[in-house]
Each structure stands twice: as structure tokens, then as C-alpha cells.
Coordinates of C-alpha atoms in Angstrom, one line a residue:
M1 CA -14.0 -16.9 15.4
A2 CA -11.5 -16.5 12.6
E3 CA -11.1 -13.1 11.0
E4 CA -9.8 -12.4 7.5
K5 CA -8.8 -9.2 5.7
A6 CA -9.5 -7.8 2.3
I7 CA -7.8 -4.8 0.7
F8 CA -9.5 -2.8 -2.1
A9 CA -8.5 0.4 -3.8
G10 CA -11.3 2.2 -5.6
G11 CA -10.5 5.9 -5.6
C12 CA -10.8 8.1 -2.6
F13 CA -10.7 6.0 0.5
W14 CA -13.3 8.3 2.2
C15 CA -15.9 7.0 -0.2
M16 CA -14.9 3.3 0.1
V17 CA -15.5 2.9 3.8
E18 CA -19.2 3.3 4.3
P19 CA -20.4 0.6 1.8
F20 CA -18.4 -2.0 3.6
D21 CA -18.8 -0.6 7.1
Q22 CA -22.6 -1.1 6.9
Q23 CA -22.4 -4.9 6.1
P24 CA -23.0 -7.6 8.7
G25 CA -19.8 -9.5 9.5
I26 CA -17.6 -6.5 9.1
K27 CA -15.4 -5.9 12.1
K28 CA -13.4 -2.9 11.0
V29 CA -12.7 -0.8 7.9
L30 CA -9.5 1.3 7.8
S31 CA -8.4 3.9 5.3
G32 CA -4.8 3.7 4.3
Y33 CA -2.2 3.4 1.6
T34 CA -0.8 0.3 -0.2
G35 CA 0.9 -0.8 -3.4
G36 CA 3.9 1.5 -3.3
H37 CA 7.5 1.6 -2.3
T38 CA 7.7 4.1 0.5
V39 CA 7.5 2.8 4.1
N40 CA 4.7 4.4 6.2
P41 CA 3.9 7.2 3.8
T42 CA 1.9 10.3 4.7
Y43 CA -1.2 11.6 2.9
E44 CA 1.0 14.4 1.4
E45 CA 3.6 12.0 0.2
V46 CA 1.0 9.7 -1.5
S47 CA -0.7 12.8 -3.0
S48 CA 2.6 13.9 -4.5
H49 CA 2.5 10.7 -6.8
T50 CA 6.1 9.8 -5.8
T51 CA 5.4 6.8 -3.5
G52 CA 3.6 4.4 -5.8
H53 CA 0.9 4.0 -3.3
T54 CA -2.9 4.1 -3.9
E55 CA -5.5 5.0 -1.4
A56 CA -7.2 1.8 -0.2
V57 CA -9.4 0.3 2.5
E58 CA -8.5 -2.7 4.6
I59 CA -11.5 -4.6 5.7
T60 CA -11.4 -7.0 8.6
F61 CA -14.4 -9.4 8.3
D62 CA -15.8 -12.6 9.7
P63 CA -16.0 -15.1 6.8
S64 CA -18.7 -17.1 8.6
V65 CA -21.0 -14.1 8.2
I66 CA -19.8 -12.5 4.9
S67 CA -17.6 -14.1 2.3
Y68 CA -14.7 -12.6 0.5
A69 CA -16.7 -13.2 -2.8
D70 CA -19.5 -11.0 -1.4
L71 CA -16.9 -8.3 -0.6
V72 CA -15.6 -8.4 -4.1
E73 CA -19.1 -8.0 -5.5
I74 CA -19.7 -5.0 -3.2
Y75 CA -16.3 -3.6 -4.3
W76 CA -17.2 -3.7 -8.0
R77 CA -20.5 -1.8 -7.4
Q78 CA -18.6 1.1 -5.8
T79 CA -16.2 1.7 -8.7
D80 CA -15.9 2.4 -12.4
P81 CA -13.9 -0.7 -13.4
T82 CA -13.2 0.9 -16.8
D83 CA -11.1 3.8 -15.5
A84 CA -7.5 2.8 -14.8
M85 CA -6.3 6.3 -13.8
G86 CA -8.6 7.2 -11.0
Q87 CA -12.2 7.2 -9.9
F88 CA -14.7 9.9 -10.7
Q89 CA -13.4 13.3 -9.7
D90 CA -10.2 11.7 -8.1
R91 CA -7.5 11.5 -10.8
G92 CA -4.1 10.0 -10.7
D93 CA -2.2 6.7 -9.9
N94 CA -2.9 7.2 -6.2
Y95 CA -6.7 6.6 -7.0
R96 CA -6.2 3.6 -9.3
P97 CA -8.6 0.7 -8.9
V98 CA -7.0 -2.5 -7.6
I99 CA -8.1 -5.6 -5.8
F100 CA -5.1 -6.6 -3.6
V101 CA -5.3 -10.4 -3.0
D102 CA -3.7 -12.3 -0.1
G103 CA -3.2 -15.9 -1.3
D104 CA -4.5 -18.3 -3.9
E105 CA -8.1 -18.4 -2.6
Q106 CA -8.5 -14.6 -2.8
R107 CA -6.8 -14.5 -6.2
Q108 CA -9.1 -17.2 -7.6
I109 CA -12.2 -15.5 -6.3
A110 CA -11.2 -12.1 -7.5
T111 CA -10.1 -13.4 -10.9
Q112 CA -13.3 -15.3 -11.5
S113 CA -15.4 -12.3 -10.4
R114 CA -13.4 -10.0 -12.8
Q115 CA -13.9 -12.6 -15.6
N116 CA -17.6 -12.7 -14.9
L117 CA -17.7 -8.9 -15.2
I118 CA -15.8 -9.0 -18.4
D119 CA -18.1 -11.7 -19.8
N120 CA -21.2 -9.7 -18.9
N121 CA -19.7 -6.3 -19.3
P122 CA -22.4 -3.7 -18.7
F123 CA -20.1 -0.9 -19.9
D124 CA -19.0 0.3 -23.3
D125 CA -15.3 0.2 -22.3
E126 CA -12.9 -2.5 -21.3
I127 CA -12.7 -3.7 -17.6
V128 CA -9.2 -2.4 -16.5
T129 CA -9.3 -2.9 -12.7
K130 CA -6.1 -4.8 -11.7
I131 CA -5.7 -7.7 -9.4
E132 CA -2.3 -7.6 -7.5
D133 CA -0.7 -9.4 -4.6
V134 CA -1.2 -7.8 -1.3
K135 CA 1.5 -5.4 -0.2
P136 CA 2.1 -3.7 3.1
F137 CA -0.9 -1.6 4.2
Y138 CA -0.2 1.6 6.0
V139 CA -3.1 3.1 8.1
A140 CA -3.9 6.6 7.1
E141 CA -3.8 9.5 9.5
E142 CA -6.7 9.6 12.1
Y143 CA -8.6 12.4 10.4
H144 CA -9.1 10.1 7.4
Q145 CA -10.7 7.3 9.4
D146 CA -14.5 7.0 9.3
F147 CA -14.6 10.3 7.4
Y148 CA -18.3 9.7 6.4
K149 CA -19.2 9.9 10.1
K150 CA -16.9 12.8 11.0
D151 CA -17.8 15.1 8.1
P152 CA -21.0 13.9 6.5
L153 CA -21.6 17.1 4.4
R154 CA -18.2 17.0 2.8
H155 CA -18.4 13.3 2.4
N156 CA -21.7 13.6 0.5
A157 CA -20.2 16.3 -1.7
E158 CA -17.1 14.2 -2.4
E159 CA -19.2 11.2 -3.2
A160 CA -21.8 12.8 -5.5
Q161 CA -20.1 11.7 -8.8
R162 CA -19.7 8.2 -7.5
K163 CA -23.3 7.9 -6.4
E164 CA -24.5 9.2 -9.8
F165 CA -22.3 6.6 -11.6
I166 CA -23.6 3.8 -9.4
R167 CA -27.3 4.9 -10.0
N168 CA -26.7 5.1 -13.8
N169 CA -24.6 2.0 -14.2
W170 CA -24.9 -0.5 -11.4
D171 CA -28.5 0.1 -10.2
K172 CA -30.0 -0.7 -13.6

């Protein structure tokens, strides 16, 4: 069985794990950092806005069960694709929304999906989520992994604005 990986940045990585983790065909979802210039950055370094990294999730999946295109669609519905400088209460370049593509096939799927969203834009503002080439992914510290399972009360509090946005915009 072949496995593939997808990397998405959509604000706080704590809130990006559960929607993917719950899908059939998902083998693993890791929280981490990507898109920057510092090797093996820490949470504190990324939070200082000096590394160029954004918080992201790396999803290992079985493409015979769930497609990359399906993952991209799930990704859109977890984010505000009109907000280039963060997501919800999380502000700054380390929370910017990016689809990191690995190869031509992922780029084509992500680009077409983004164009479909632009063509059918349910928002008043422009779609600004970037599509960039995959860069080294650095796994975040252990206390960030599976945060929704480790601290459900805090996770729910952190996720409240995102859930409200999803209800008001994506669930229509």
C-alpha cells in the first residue's frame, strides 16, 4: 500500500489536526513548521516571526482510500481563504494559509481547486491562500501533537472562532 503526504497551513496547527485525523485513509497527522529558513525551529522561534515558518500539518494518507483532491476540499472548509495574515484569533505570518504542494500532480489539483473556489467565491473578499512548493517539514514539540485529544477543553476554546466561521460560511 502506497502512502502519500499532504502539507497544509491554516492557522493554529492544533485546530487543523482533528478534521483530517477523523477521515478514513488517514494514517497520521503531525503538527509542525514549514516554509521558513531556520533548520529545525522551535515553537518559540516560529512564534518570534523570525524564522519565516508557518504552523502546518503533515498528513500521511492512503490515496486508494482518500484522494489528495478530497484533502484539499477538507482543507478549504477549515480556513478563511480570504485572510492572508492569519486565521481567526491567530494573527501573523506564522499562521498564514498555504497549501504546500509536492510535485506537478498536487500543484495541478490544488490550483484547480483554488480556481474553482475563486470562480464560485462564497465570500465578499478575494481568495488569498497561497500555493507553494513543499519545503522541509519540522515536527513540532510533542506537547503540540494530537492537542485536541490531550486538552479538549482548551482545544475547544481555541477553536471557537474557527467553528463559528465554518458554520456561518462553509455550512450554508
